[in-house]
C-alpha cells in the first residue's frame, strides 16, 4: 500500500462521527449555530450561484443533486426521496454532501447528510420563525410526528424560545416516539388526538407530514389571525399540506421562488402570486410580519444554500476533533502528468510489500 | 461507537484500492472489459436519461456533475477541470463517482474516478476506433503526452491491435515520461520532434493536448485520406485542437450531440452540421467508415454513460475482493421515523463505552 499525499485526502464524516459531533457540540447549540450559519449565507444571497435542484425521477421516487457555489466554495448534496422505502425498513430520505475548493476543484469535505439535513431543515424553519412569528410566541403545534418532528421542536426551543409543543399524528405510535425522544429536554409536550386539538392556543403551526399527495392538513377554518405557519411537508410536485384558501390570507415567504413554485405549497397558486424571498427579510430589504394579525407562512422546501451553510459549518466544526477520517478519494501523483507512472509504481510497491 | 446496519454501508473504492484492482485484473484486460461495458450500454442508448453535464464555472476552472440513469441504476460523476492546477502540483482533473439503486435511492458504490476516468476515456477512444479506423491499422500518432497519453496507447494496443506508437509533445519531458511508462509493454514506441514527424505513416491520429484555447494541433495539410482521428483534447468551450478545414473533410462521430456541439471540435461548426451518434454505429443502425479513403473523426468529449458503464463495471469487479471498504455513509435507524431516537441512543452508547 502506497501512502497518498495529503492533497489526495478528503475529510469524511460518517454517520457515527456526525452523531458524536452533535453530542460534542450539543444538539440545541448546534441547531442555533446552524441557523446563524444559514442566516449569514442568506444575507449574502446575491453572491451565490443558484439553480433549481437536478432531479432524476422514477415511479418509486426521486434522486436529486443540489449544487451551489459562492465563488470560493462549491457544495452539493445528493438526496433521495422514496416514500415507499419505510415499508421495507429503509429511510424515505438519505443524503450525503460534498464541499470543494472552487480555486482548484479539490473536495475538502465529504459527509453524511441524513442527520445533517434533519438538523438544517429544523434550523431553517426556526430561523424563518425568528423573523416572522408573532412576538412572544411560546406554543407550537406540530402536525406530523415523523423523523423531522423532534428536530423541529428542539430547534424552535433553542432558536425561538418555544417551551410548549402540541403534537398530532394520524399514527399514535409516531406521537409516542416523539414524546419519548422529547422527554426531559425542557419542553412541555402534549399529545393530541386531532389536528384541531393540536392547534388550540398555538402561536406557530408546523405541518410536517409525509404523504405524497395534495393533502389538507390545515383547512381554512383552522387558521386564525396572528399565527405563523411553518409548512415543511409540502416539498415536491403533487405534495401539499395546506388548503389553498389559507395561502390567499397569508403573507408568503419562500427560499428560492423558481424552486418553491414547483415544489412548495404555492404550486397551488398562480405563477405570479406575490411571495417574499426570505433572504431579503434577513437582510432587512423586505418586510416580514407587518401586524400582529398577519398570518405569516414559511413555505419550506429546502434549498441548496442551506446545505452549503451546513457543510461549511461542519467543515469548521470538525477541525481539531476526532470526528472524521481522511479518505483516499483523489489520485495525486507526484507529477500531475504522470498518472500512469503512479499506477505502475503502485504495482511495484505491492509486490515488494 | 454503534454498529451501523448493512443497509447504511456503501462500498468505497479508494485510489489505492482502484490501483490494486487494476493490477489484479490486469491493465489491458480492464481496458478491454471497460470498452465492452461501454459498448453494451451505448447499444441500449434510448433506455438512458441523458442530460448535458451541469457545470459550475469560475475564472480558474470548472466543477461538473454528470448524472445519468438507465431506470435501474443511477450514476453520477463529480469532476473538476483546472488547467492552472499543475503549476501548484495538483491534478488538472480529479473525479469521484457514485452509483445508486433507483428503486430506493440508496447508494451502492462510491469510488475514486481520477484513475477510472483515465481508463474509461482511453477505452472509449479505442472502442470508437475499433468501429471506425481503417482496417489493419497498426500505427498511431499521439500528440500530447500528458496524463492520458499512455492510457490511450495501451487501450489501442489491447482493443485495436495497434503495435506502433509515435509520440510528440511540445515538452520533451512529457514524452520521456511516456516512453518510460510504456517501456516493456509490447509497443514499438518512437519519440518524435514534431507533430508532422509523429503523424508519418500513422493510421490513427490521436490529439490529447491540455491547453485551454482554440489551438491547431493538426493543420489541414497534415491529414491525408484514409486515417482515423481520435480528437480527445478538445473537450470544453473554447478548447479545440483541429483546424476547421479538417472537420469539413471528415465523417464526424460524437457521443451526445447536445453536449458535443458545446464542448467538442464541432463547436467550430454550424449547429446543424451533420454528425453521427456513435451509439448508432455500435448498434448497427448508422454506418461508420464507408470507404478506405474516408477520414473518420471521433470528436471525444466524455459522456455520463461512459462513467455509468465504468461504475457498473467496478461494482461487479470488486465483488468478493478486498479492494473496497464499507463506508458508514447513510443513517439507518431501526425505525425509519426515529432518526432522533438513533441520535439520542448513540449518546447513551458513547457514555457507556
Short mmCIF file of N, CA and C in Angstrom, two decimals, chain B residues 268-330:
data_model
loop_
_atom_site.label_atom_id
_atom_site.label_comp_id
_atom_site.label_asym_id
_atom_site.label_seq_id
_atom_site.Cartn_x
_atom_site.Cartn_y
_atom_site.Cartn_z
N UNK B 268 -16.74 24.49 -33.54
CA UNK B 268 -16.28 25.36 -34.63
C UNK B 268 -17.25 25.38 -35.80
N UNK B 269 -18.22 24.45 -35.83
CA UNK B 269 -19.09 24.29 -36.99
C UNK B 269 -20.49 24.85 -36.72
N UNK B 270 -21.26 24.95 -37.80
CA UNK B 270 -22.66 25.36 -37.67
C UNK B 270 -23.39 24.34 -36.81
N UNK B 271 -24.40 24.79 -36.05
CA UNK B 271 -25.07 23.88 -35.11
C UNK B 271 -25.86 22.76 -35.80
N UNK B 272 -26.03 22.86 -37.12
CA UNK B 272 -26.74 21.77 -37.80
C UNK B 272 -25.81 20.95 -38.69
N UNK B 273 -24.50 21.13 -38.53
CA UNK B 273 -23.55 20.34 -39.32
C UNK B 273 -23.79 18.85 -39.02
N UNK B 274 -23.88 18.02 -40.05
CA UNK B 274 -24.23 16.61 -39.80
C UNK B 274 -23.14 15.86 -39.02
N UNK B 275 -23.60 15.14 -38.00
CA UNK B 275 -22.71 14.26 -37.23
C UNK B 275 -23.45 12.94 -37.02
N UNK B 276 -22.71 11.89 -36.77
CA UNK B 276 -23.30 10.59 -36.49
C UNK B 276 -23.10 10.27 -35.02
N UNK B 277 -24.16 9.77 -34.38
CA UNK B 277 -24.04 9.37 -32.98
C UNK B 277 -23.41 7.97 -32.92
N UNK B 278 -22.37 7.87 -32.11
CA UNK B 278 -21.61 6.62 -32.05
C UNK B 278 -22.47 5.42 -31.67
N UNK B 279 -23.42 5.65 -30.77
CA UNK B 279 -24.23 4.51 -30.32
C UNK B 279 -24.93 3.84 -31.50
N UNK B 280 -25.27 4.65 -32.52
CA UNK B 280 -25.95 4.08 -33.68
C UNK B 280 -24.99 3.22 -34.50
N UNK B 281 -23.73 3.62 -34.53
CA UNK B 281 -22.72 2.79 -35.22
C UNK B 281 -22.57 1.46 -34.47
N UNK B 282 -22.46 1.56 -33.13
CA UNK B 282 -22.31 0.33 -32.33
C UNK B 282 -23.53 -0.58 -32.50
N UNK B 283 -24.71 0.04 -32.55
CA UNK B 283 -25.96 -0.74 -32.65
C UNK B 283 -26.23 -1.22 -34.08
N UNK B 284 -25.45 -0.71 -35.03
CA UNK B 284 -25.64 -1.15 -36.42
C UNK B 284 -26.72 -0.40 -37.17
N UNK B 285 -27.21 0.70 -36.59
CA UNK B 285 -28.28 1.45 -37.25
C UNK B 285 -27.77 2.67 -38.01
N UNK B 286 -26.46 2.94 -37.95
CA UNK B 286 -25.87 4.02 -38.76
C UNK B 286 -24.52 3.52 -39.25
N UNK B 287 -24.12 3.94 -40.48
CA UNK B 287 -22.84 3.47 -40.98
C UNK B 287 -21.68 4.15 -40.28
N UNK B 288 -20.55 3.46 -40.22
CA UNK B 288 -19.31 4.05 -39.72
C UNK B 288 -18.47 4.52 -40.89
N UNK B 289 -17.27 3.98 -40.99
CA UNK B 289 -16.42 4.26 -42.15
C UNK B 289 -17.07 3.67 -43.40
N UNK B 290 -17.10 4.45 -44.50
CA UNK B 290 -17.75 3.96 -45.72
C UNK B 290 -16.78 3.67 -46.85
N UNK B 291 -15.56 4.16 -46.75
CA UNK B 291 -14.56 3.79 -47.75
C UNK B 291 -13.18 3.90 -47.14
N UNK B 292 -12.23 3.26 -47.80
CA UNK B 292 -10.86 3.26 -47.29
C UNK B 292 -10.27 4.66 -47.29
N UNK B 293 -10.82 5.57 -48.11
CA UNK B 293 -10.28 6.92 -48.18
C UNK B 293 -10.98 7.91 -47.24
N UNK B 294 -12.01 7.45 -46.56
CA UNK B 294 -12.69 8.33 -45.58
C UNK B 294 -11.72 8.81 -44.51
N UNK B 295 -11.90 10.06 -44.12
CA UNK B 295 -11.32 10.49 -42.84
C UNK B 295 -12.44 10.37 -41.82
N UNK B 296 -12.25 9.48 -40.85
CA UNK B 296 -13.23 9.38 -39.77
C UNK B 296 -12.68 10.15 -38.57
N UNK B 297 -13.58 10.80 -37.84
CA UNK B 297 -13.18 11.62 -36.69
C UNK B 297 -14.07 11.30 -35.51
N UNK B 298 -13.46 10.81 -34.44
CA UNK B 298 -14.20 10.71 -33.18
C UNK B 298 -13.90 11.97 -32.38
N UNK B 299 -14.93 12.81 -32.25
CA UNK B 299 -14.81 14.08 -31.52
C UNK B 299 -15.17 13.83 -30.06
N UNK B 300 -14.20 13.29 -29.31
CA UNK B 300 -14.44 12.83 -27.94
C UNK B 300 -14.56 13.99 -26.96
N UNK B 301 -15.62 13.98 -26.16
CA UNK B 301 -15.69 14.94 -25.04
C UNK B 301 -15.91 14.24 -23.70
N UNK B 302 -16.36 12.98 -23.75
CA UNK B 302 -16.63 12.26 -22.50
C UNK B 302 -18.08 12.44 -22.09
N UNK B 303 -18.80 11.35 -21.95
CA UNK B 303 -20.22 11.46 -21.62
C UNK B 303 -20.57 10.61 -20.40
N UNK B 304 -21.63 11.04 -19.72
CA UNK B 304 -22.00 10.42 -18.45
C UNK B 304 -22.22 8.92 -18.55
N UNK B 305 -22.70 8.43 -19.69
CA UNK B 305 -22.98 6.99 -19.79
C UNK B 305 -21.67 6.19 -19.72
N UNK B 306 -20.57 6.76 -20.24
CA UNK B 306 -19.27 6.07 -20.11
C UNK B 306 -18.88 5.90 -18.63
N UNK B 307 -19.16 6.93 -17.83
CA UNK B 307 -18.88 6.82 -16.40
C UNK B 307 -19.81 5.81 -15.74
N UNK B 308 -21.05 5.84 -16.16
CA UNK B 308 -22.04 4.88 -15.66
C UNK B 308 -21.55 3.45 -15.93
N UNK B 309 -21.11 3.21 -17.16
CA UNK B 309 -20.61 1.88 -17.52
C UNK B 309 -19.42 1.50 -16.64
N UNK B 310 -18.52 2.47 -16.43
CA UNK B 310 -17.33 2.20 -15.62
C UNK B 310 -17.72 1.92 -14.17
N UNK B 311 -18.68 2.67 -13.65
CA UNK B 311 -19.14 2.45 -12.28
C UNK B 311 -19.77 1.05 -12.14
N UNK B 312 -20.60 0.72 -13.11
CA UNK B 312 -21.25 -0.59 -13.09
C UNK B 312 -20.20 -1.72 -13.16
N UNK B 313 -19.20 -1.50 -14.00
CA UNK B 313 -18.12 -2.49 -14.14
C UNK B 313 -17.38 -2.67 -12.81
N UNK B 314 -17.04 -1.54 -12.17
CA UNK B 314 -16.29 -1.62 -10.91
C UNK B 314 -17.13 -2.27 -9.82
N UNK B 315 -18.41 -1.95 -9.79
CA UNK B 315 -19.28 -2.57 -8.79
C UNK B 315 -19.22 -4.09 -8.88
N UNK B 316 -19.26 -4.62 -10.11
CA UNK B 316 -19.18 -6.07 -10.29
C UNK B 316 -17.77 -6.58 -9.99
N UNK B 317 -16.77 -5.82 -10.42
CA UNK B 317 -15.38 -6.29 -10.32
C UNK B 317 -14.90 -6.44 -8.87
N UNK B 318 -15.45 -5.61 -7.97
CA UNK B 318 -14.95 -5.68 -6.58
C UNK B 318 -15.63 -6.77 -5.76
N UNK B 319 -16.72 -7.33 -6.27
CA UNK B 319 -17.42 -8.38 -5.52
C UNK B 319 -16.44 -9.49 -5.15
N UNK B 320 -16.43 -9.86 -3.89
CA UNK B 320 -15.59 -10.96 -3.44
C UNK B 320 -14.12 -10.61 -3.35
N UNK B 321 -13.75 -9.35 -3.60
CA UNK B 321 -12.35 -8.95 -3.46
C UNK B 321 -12.17 -8.13 -2.17
N UNK B 322 -10.93 -7.79 -1.89
CA UNK B 322 -10.63 -6.94 -0.73
C UNK B 322 -10.38 -5.51 -1.16
N UNK B 323 -10.76 -5.16 -2.40
CA UNK B 323 -10.41 -3.85 -2.94
C UNK B 323 -11.47 -2.78 -2.69
N UNK B 324 -12.10 -2.85 -1.53
CA UNK B 324 -13.01 -1.78 -1.11
C UNK B 324 -13.18 -1.88 0.39
N UNK B 325 -13.69 -0.80 0.96
CA UNK B 325 -14.10 -0.83 2.36
C UNK B 325 -15.55 -0.37 2.43
N UNK B 326 -16.23 -0.74 3.49
CA UNK B 326 -17.61 -0.29 3.67
C UNK B 326 -17.62 1.04 4.42
N UNK B 327 -18.31 1.99 3.85
CA UNK B 327 -18.34 3.34 4.40
C UNK B 327 -19.70 3.57 5.08
N UNK B 328 -19.63 4.13 6.27
CA UNK B 328 -20.82 4.40 7.08
C UNK B 328 -21.40 5.76 6.63
N UNK B 329 -22.01 5.74 5.43
CA UNK B 329 -22.42 7.00 4.77
C UNK B 329 -23.88 7.34 5.02
N UNK B 330 -24.70 6.34 5.34
CA UNK B 330 -26.14 6.55 5.40
C UNK B 330 -26.69 6.27 6.78
#
